[in-house]
CSV table of C-alpha atoms and ligand atoms in Angstrom, one decimal:
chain,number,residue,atom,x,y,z
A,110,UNK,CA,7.7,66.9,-60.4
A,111,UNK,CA,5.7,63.9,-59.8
A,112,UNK,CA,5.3,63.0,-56.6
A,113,UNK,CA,6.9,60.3,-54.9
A,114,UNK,CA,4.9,56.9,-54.4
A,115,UNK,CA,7.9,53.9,-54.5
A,116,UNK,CA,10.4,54.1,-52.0
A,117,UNK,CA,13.9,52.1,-51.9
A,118,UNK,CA,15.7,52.0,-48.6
A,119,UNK,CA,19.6,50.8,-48.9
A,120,UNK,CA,20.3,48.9,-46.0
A,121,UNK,CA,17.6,47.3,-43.3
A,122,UNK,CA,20.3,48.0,-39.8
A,123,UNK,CA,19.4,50.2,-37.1
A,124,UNK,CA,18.0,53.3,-39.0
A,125,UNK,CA,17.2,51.6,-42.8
A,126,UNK,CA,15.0,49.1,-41.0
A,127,UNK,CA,13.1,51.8,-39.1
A,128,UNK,CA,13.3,53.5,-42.2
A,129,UNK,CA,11.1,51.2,-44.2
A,130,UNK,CA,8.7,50.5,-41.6
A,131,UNK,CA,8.3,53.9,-41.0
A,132,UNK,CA,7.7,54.7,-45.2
A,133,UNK,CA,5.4,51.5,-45.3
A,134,UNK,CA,3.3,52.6,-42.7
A,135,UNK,CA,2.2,55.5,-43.5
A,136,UNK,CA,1.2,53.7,-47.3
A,137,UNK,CA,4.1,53.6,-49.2
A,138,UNK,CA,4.9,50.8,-51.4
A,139,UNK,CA,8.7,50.1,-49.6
A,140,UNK,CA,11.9,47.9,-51.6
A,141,UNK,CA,14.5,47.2,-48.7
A,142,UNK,CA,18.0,46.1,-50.0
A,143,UNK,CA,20.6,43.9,-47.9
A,144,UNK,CA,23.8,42.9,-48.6
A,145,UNK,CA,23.0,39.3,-48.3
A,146,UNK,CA,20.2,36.4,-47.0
A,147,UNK,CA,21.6,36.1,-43.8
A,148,UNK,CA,21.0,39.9,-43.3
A,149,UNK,CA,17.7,39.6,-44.7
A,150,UNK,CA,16.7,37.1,-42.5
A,151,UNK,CA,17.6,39.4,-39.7
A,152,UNK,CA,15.6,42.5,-41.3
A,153,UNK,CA,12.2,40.4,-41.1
A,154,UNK,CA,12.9,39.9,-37.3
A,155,UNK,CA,13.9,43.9,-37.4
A,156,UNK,CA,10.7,44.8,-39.3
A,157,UNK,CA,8.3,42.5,-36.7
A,158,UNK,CA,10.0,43.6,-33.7
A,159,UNK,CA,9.0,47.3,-35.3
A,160,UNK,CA,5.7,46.2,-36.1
A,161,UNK,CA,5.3,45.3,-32.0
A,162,UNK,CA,7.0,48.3,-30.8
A,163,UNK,CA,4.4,50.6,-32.8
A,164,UNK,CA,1.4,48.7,-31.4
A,165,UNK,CA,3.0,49.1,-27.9
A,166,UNK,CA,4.4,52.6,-28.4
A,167,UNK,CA,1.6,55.1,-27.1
A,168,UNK,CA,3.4,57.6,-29.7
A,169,UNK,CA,1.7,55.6,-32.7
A,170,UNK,CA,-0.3,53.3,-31.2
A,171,UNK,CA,-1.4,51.1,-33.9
A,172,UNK,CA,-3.7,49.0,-34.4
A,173,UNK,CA,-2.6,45.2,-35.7
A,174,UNK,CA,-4.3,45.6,-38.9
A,175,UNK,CA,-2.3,48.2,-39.3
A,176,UNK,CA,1.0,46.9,-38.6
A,177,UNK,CA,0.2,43.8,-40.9
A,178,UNK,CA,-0.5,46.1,-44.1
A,179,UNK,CA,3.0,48.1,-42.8
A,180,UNK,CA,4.3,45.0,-43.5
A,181,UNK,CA,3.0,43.5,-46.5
A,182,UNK,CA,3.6,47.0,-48.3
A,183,UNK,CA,7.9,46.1,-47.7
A,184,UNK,CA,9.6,44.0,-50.2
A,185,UNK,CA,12.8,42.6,-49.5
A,186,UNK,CA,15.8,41.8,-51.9
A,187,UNK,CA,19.4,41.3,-52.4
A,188,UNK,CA,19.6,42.6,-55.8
A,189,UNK,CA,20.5,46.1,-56.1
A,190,UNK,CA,19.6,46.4,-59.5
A,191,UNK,CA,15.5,45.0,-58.6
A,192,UNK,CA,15.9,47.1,-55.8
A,193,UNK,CA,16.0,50.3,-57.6
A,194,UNK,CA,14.4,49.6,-61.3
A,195,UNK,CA,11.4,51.5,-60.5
A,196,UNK,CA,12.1,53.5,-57.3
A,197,UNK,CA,10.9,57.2,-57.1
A,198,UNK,CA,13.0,58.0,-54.3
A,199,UNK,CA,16.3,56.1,-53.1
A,200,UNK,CA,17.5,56.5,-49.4
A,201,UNK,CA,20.4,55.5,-48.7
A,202,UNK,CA,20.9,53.9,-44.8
A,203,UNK,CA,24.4,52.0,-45.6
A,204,UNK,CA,27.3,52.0,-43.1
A,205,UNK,CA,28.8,55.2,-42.2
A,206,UNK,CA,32.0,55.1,-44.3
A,207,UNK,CA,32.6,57.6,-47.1
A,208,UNK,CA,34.1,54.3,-49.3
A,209,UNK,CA,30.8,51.9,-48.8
A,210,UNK,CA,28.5,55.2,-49.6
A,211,UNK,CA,31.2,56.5,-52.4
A,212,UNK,CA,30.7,52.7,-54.1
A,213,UNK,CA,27.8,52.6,-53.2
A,214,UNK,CA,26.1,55.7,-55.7
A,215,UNK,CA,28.7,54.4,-58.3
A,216,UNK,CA,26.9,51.5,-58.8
A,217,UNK,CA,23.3,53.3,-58.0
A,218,UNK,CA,24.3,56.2,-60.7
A,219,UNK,CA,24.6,53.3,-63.4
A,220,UNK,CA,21.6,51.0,-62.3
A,221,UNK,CA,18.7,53.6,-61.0
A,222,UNK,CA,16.9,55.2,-64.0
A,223,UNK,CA,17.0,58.7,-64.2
A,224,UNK,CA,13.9,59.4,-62.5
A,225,UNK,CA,15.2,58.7,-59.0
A,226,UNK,CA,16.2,60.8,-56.3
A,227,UNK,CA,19.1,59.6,-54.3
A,228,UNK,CA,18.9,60.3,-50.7
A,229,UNK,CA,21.9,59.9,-47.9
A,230,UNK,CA,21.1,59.3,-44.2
A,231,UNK,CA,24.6,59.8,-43.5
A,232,UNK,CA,24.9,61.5,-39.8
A,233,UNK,CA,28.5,62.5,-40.4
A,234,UNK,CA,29.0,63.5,-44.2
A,235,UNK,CA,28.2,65.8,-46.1
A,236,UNK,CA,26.0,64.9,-49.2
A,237,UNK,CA,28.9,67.5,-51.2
A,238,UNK,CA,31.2,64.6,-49.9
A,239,UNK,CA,29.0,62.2,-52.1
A,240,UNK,CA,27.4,64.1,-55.0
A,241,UNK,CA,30.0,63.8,-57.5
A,242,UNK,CA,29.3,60.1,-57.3
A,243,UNK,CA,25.6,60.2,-58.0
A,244,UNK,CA,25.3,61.1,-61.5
A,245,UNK,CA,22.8,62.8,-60.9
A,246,UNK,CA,23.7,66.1,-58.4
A,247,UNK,CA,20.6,67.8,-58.9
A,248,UNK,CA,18.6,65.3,-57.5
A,249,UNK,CA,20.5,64.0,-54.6
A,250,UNK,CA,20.0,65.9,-51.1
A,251,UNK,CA,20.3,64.4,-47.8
A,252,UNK,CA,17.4,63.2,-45.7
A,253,UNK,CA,18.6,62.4,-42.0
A,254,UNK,CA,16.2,60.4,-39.5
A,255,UNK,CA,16.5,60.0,-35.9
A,256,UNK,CA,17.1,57.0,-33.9
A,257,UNK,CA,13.5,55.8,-32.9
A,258,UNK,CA,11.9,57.3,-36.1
A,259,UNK,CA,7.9,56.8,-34.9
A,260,UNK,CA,8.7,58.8,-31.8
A,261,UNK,CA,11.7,60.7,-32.2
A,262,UNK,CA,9.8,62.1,-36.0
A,263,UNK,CA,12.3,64.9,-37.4
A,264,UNK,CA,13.6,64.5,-41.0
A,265,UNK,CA,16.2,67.3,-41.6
A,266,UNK,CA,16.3,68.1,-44.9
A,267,UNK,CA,19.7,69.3,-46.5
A,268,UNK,CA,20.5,69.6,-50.2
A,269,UNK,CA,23.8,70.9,-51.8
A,270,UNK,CA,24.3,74.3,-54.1
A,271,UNK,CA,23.2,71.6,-56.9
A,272,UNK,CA,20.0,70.3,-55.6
A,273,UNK,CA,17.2,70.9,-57.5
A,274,UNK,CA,14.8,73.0,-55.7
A,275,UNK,CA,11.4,70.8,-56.9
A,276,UNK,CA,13.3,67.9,-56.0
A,277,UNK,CA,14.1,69.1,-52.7
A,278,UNK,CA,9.9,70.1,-52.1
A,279,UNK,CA,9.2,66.4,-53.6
A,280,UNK,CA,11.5,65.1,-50.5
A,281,UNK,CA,10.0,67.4,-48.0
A,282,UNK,CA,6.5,66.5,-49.4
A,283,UNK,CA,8.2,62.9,-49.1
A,284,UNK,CA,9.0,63.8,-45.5
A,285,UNK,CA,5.0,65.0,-44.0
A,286,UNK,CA,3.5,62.3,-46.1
A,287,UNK,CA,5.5,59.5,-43.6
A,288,UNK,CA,4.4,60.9,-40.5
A,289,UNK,CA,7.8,63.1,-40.1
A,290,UNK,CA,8.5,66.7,-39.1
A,291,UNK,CA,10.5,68.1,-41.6
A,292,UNK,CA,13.3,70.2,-41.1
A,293,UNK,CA,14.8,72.5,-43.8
A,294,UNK,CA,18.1,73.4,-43.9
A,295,UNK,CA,19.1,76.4,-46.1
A,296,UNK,CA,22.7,75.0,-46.9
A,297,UNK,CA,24.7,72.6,-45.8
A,298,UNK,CA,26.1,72.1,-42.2
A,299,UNK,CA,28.0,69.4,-40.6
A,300,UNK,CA,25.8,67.7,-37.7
A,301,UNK,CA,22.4,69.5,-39.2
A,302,UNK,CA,20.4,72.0,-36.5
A,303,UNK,CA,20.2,68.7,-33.8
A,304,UNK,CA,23.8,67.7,-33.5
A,305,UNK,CA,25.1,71.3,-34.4
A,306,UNK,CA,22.8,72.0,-30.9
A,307,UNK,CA,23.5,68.7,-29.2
A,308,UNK,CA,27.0,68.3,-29.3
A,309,UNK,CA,28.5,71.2,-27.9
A,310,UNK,CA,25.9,70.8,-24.8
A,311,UNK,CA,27.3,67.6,-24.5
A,312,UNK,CA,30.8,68.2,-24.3
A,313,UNK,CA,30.0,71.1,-22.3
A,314,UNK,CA,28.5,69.0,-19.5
A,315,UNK,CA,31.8,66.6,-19.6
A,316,UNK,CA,33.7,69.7,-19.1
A,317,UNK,CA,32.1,70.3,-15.3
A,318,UNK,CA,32.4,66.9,-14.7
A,319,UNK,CA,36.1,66.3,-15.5
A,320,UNK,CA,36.9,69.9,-14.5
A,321,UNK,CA,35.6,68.6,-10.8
A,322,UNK,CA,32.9,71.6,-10.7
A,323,UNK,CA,29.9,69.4,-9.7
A,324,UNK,CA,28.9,65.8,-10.2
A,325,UNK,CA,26.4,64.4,-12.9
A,326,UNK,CA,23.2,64.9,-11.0
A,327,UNK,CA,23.8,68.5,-10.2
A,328,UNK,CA,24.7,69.2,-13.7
A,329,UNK,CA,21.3,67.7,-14.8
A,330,UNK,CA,19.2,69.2,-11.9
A,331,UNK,CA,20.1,72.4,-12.8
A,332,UNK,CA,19.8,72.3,-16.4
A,333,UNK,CA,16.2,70.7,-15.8
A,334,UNK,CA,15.1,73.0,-12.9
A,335,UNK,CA,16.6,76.1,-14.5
A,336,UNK,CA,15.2,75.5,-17.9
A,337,UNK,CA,12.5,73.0,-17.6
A,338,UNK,CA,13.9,70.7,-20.1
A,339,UNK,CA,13.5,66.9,-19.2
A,340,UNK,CA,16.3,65.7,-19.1
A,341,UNK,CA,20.3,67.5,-18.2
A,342,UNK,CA,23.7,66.1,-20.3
A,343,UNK,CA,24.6,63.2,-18.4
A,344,UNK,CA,20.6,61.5,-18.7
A,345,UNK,CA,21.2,62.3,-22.8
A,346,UNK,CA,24.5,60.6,-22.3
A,347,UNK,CA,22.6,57.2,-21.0
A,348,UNK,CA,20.2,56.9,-23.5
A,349,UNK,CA,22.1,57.9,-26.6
A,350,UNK,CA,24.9,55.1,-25.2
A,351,UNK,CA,27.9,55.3,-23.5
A,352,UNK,CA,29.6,53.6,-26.4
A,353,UNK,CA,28.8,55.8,-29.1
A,354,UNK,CA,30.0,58.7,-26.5
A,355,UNK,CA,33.3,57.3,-26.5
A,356,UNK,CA,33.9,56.5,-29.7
A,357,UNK,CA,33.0,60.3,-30.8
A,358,UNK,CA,35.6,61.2,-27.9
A,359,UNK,CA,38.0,58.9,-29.0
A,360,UNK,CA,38.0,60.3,-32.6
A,361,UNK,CA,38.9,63.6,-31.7
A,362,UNK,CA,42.4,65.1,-30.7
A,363,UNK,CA,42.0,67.8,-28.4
A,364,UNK,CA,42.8,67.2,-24.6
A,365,UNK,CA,39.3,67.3,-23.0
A,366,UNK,CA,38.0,64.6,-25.6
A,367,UNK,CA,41.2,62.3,-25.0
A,368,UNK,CA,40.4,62.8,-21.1
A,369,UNK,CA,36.6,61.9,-21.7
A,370,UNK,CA,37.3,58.6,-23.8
A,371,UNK,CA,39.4,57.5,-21.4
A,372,UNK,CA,37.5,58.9,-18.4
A,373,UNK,CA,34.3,57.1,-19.8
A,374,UNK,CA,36.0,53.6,-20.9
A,375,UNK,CA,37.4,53.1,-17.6
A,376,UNK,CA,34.8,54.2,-15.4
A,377,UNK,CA,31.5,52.7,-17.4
A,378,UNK,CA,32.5,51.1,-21.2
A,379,UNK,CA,35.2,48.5,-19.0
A,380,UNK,CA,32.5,47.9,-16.6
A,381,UNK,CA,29.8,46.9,-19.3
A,382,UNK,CA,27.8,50.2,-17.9
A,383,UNK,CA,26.7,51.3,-20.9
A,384,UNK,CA,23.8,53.6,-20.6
A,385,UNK,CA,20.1,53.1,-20.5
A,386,UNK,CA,20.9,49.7,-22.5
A,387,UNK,CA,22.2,48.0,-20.1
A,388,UNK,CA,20.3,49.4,-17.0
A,389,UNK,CA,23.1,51.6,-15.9
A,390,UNK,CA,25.5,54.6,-16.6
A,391,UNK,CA,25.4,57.6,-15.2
A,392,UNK,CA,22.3,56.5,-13.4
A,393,UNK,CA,20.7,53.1,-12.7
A,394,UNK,CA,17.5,52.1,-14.5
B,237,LIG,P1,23.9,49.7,-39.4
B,237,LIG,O1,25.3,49.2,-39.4
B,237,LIG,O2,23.0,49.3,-38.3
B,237,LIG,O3,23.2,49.2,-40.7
B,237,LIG,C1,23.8,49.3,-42.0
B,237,LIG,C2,23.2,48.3,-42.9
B,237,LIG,O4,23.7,48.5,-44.2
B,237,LIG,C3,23.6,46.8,-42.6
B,237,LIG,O5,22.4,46.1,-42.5
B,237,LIG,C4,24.4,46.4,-43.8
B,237,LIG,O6,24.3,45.0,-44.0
B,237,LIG,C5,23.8,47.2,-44.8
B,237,LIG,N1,24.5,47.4,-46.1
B,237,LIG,C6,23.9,47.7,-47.3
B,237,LIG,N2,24.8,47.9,-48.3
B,237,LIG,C7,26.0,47.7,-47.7
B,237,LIG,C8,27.3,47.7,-48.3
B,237,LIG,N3,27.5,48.0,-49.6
B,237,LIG,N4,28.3,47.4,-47.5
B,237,LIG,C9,28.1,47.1,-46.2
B,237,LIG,N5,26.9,47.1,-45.6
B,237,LIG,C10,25.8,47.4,-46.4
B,237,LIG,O7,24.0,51.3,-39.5
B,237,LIG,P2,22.9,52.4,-39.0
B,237,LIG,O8,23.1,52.7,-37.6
B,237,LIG,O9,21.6,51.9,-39.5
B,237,LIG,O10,23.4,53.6,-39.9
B,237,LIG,C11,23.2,53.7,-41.3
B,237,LIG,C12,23.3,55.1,-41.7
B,237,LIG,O11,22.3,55.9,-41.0
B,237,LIG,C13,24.6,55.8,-41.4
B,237,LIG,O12,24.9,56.7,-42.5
B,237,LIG,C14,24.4,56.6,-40.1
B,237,LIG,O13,25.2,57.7,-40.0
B,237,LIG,C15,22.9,57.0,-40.3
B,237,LIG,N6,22.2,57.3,-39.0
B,237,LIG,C16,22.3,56.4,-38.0
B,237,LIG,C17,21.6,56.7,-36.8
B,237,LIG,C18,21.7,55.8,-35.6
B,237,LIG,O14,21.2,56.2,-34.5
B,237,LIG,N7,22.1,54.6,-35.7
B,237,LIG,C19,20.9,57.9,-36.7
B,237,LIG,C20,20.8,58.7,-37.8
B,237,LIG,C21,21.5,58.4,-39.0
């Protein structure tokens, strides 16, 4: 398998922009796709606002000179079909809806050649959910990032029962050679190792809190004294957002999440308390 030099990322939002930067800086030659001019417009602010935060961030600390070639190594376009002509590896950063991604890899199947490996970032599918509409099964896997990519550095690395095993070690070769940890997954699971981990912690934390067993700050004091982890439930609850909490909550049908959405919109999401974000939540900042 050759190795993997031209990267395409679909979509320059929250994670496709950090995406890219995070490909380009580490040397290679990035294609970032938007829906439209507008939205590119807004993805060169994205991808300078990245190049500051990486010279400010102690994590990666770099140097301007190398924040410049990070960005003259991206290209940007609105053509899906430039995009992709020559791209060695596809990942795929598109809003989290199974019909965008599912027309999305229709039209990718028919434009990409057959070189490229298609990769989802998709949080919440499955890449079985999207494989059939690849054309290309064996070389289609997902590749999930984390939120603050230079810091936060894991890549989990999930194919499906058709995923061609060199094309999975191209990905995870893919994965070391841009400055991420990655994390192989042996078959697919819904929310990877993190979320698989995170969530139920979570919701167990909201449990003692609704259940009127202790407040937030003895919840977290124990779990950090006990354990010596940095942070308990409720501080994970401020900095992944009070708004994302809810609308996971809100989603779901059982009688402890219904509680929590509503328990969370009246008391912060109503308020504009949002989480670290907006300086307070469970805690002020
Ligand atoms: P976002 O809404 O910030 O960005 C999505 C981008 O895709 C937008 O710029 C949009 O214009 C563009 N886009 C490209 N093609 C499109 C099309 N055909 N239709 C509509 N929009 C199109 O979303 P995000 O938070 O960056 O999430 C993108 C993916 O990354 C999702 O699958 C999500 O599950 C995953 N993800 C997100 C996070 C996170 O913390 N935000 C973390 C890990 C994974």
């Amino acid at each position: 398998m050759a190795a993997i030099d031209k990267v395409t990322v679909l979509g320059t939002g929250v994670l496709g922009s950090q995406i890219a930067f995070q490909a380009a800086y580490f040397g290679y030659d990035v294609t970032a796709y938007d829906i439209s001019d507008e939205i590119m417009e807004q993805a060169t602010e994205r991808f300078a606002g990245l190049a500051a935060v990486y010279q400010a961030d102690d994590v990666v600390a770099a140097t301007p000179e190398k924040a410049r070639a990070a960005l003259a190594r991206i290209t940007l376009t609105s053509n899906l079909a430039d995009a992709v002509a020559d791209a060695d590896l596809v990942i795929e950063a598109v809003p989290e809806s199974l019909e965008i991604k599912r027309d999305m890899y229709t039209k990718l199947a028919q434009l990409a050649p057959a070189k490229t490996i298609f990769a989802t970032n998709s949080s919440t599918l499955l890449p079985s959910d999207l494989k059939d509409f690849t054309g290309r099964p064996d070389r289609f896997l997902a590749l999930h990032y984390a939120n603050h990519v230079w810091r936060h550095n894991t890549a989990e690395i999930m194919g499906t029962v058709d995923t061609d095993p060199t094309v999975y070690a191209a990905v995870v070769a893919f994965a070391t050679g841009s400055g991420l940890v990655p994390i192989e997954l042996k078959k697919e699971k819904a929310g990877y190792l993190l979320n698989s981990l995170l969530v139920p912690f979570l919701t167990a934390g909201a449990g003692l809190l609704l259940g009127g067993y202790a407040d937030a700050e003895t919840v977290d004091k124990t779990w950090r004294i006990a354990t010596g982890a940095p942070a308990g439930p409720f501080q994970i609850y401020d900095v992944v957002g009070l708004t994302t909490a809810y609308n996971i909550a809100a989603a779901q049908t059982d009688p402890q999440s219904q509680q929590w959405a509503a328990y969370l919109k009246e008391n912060y999401i109503d308020q504009g308390k949002l989480g670290v974000a907006t300086g307070e939540g469970f805690y002020t900042y």
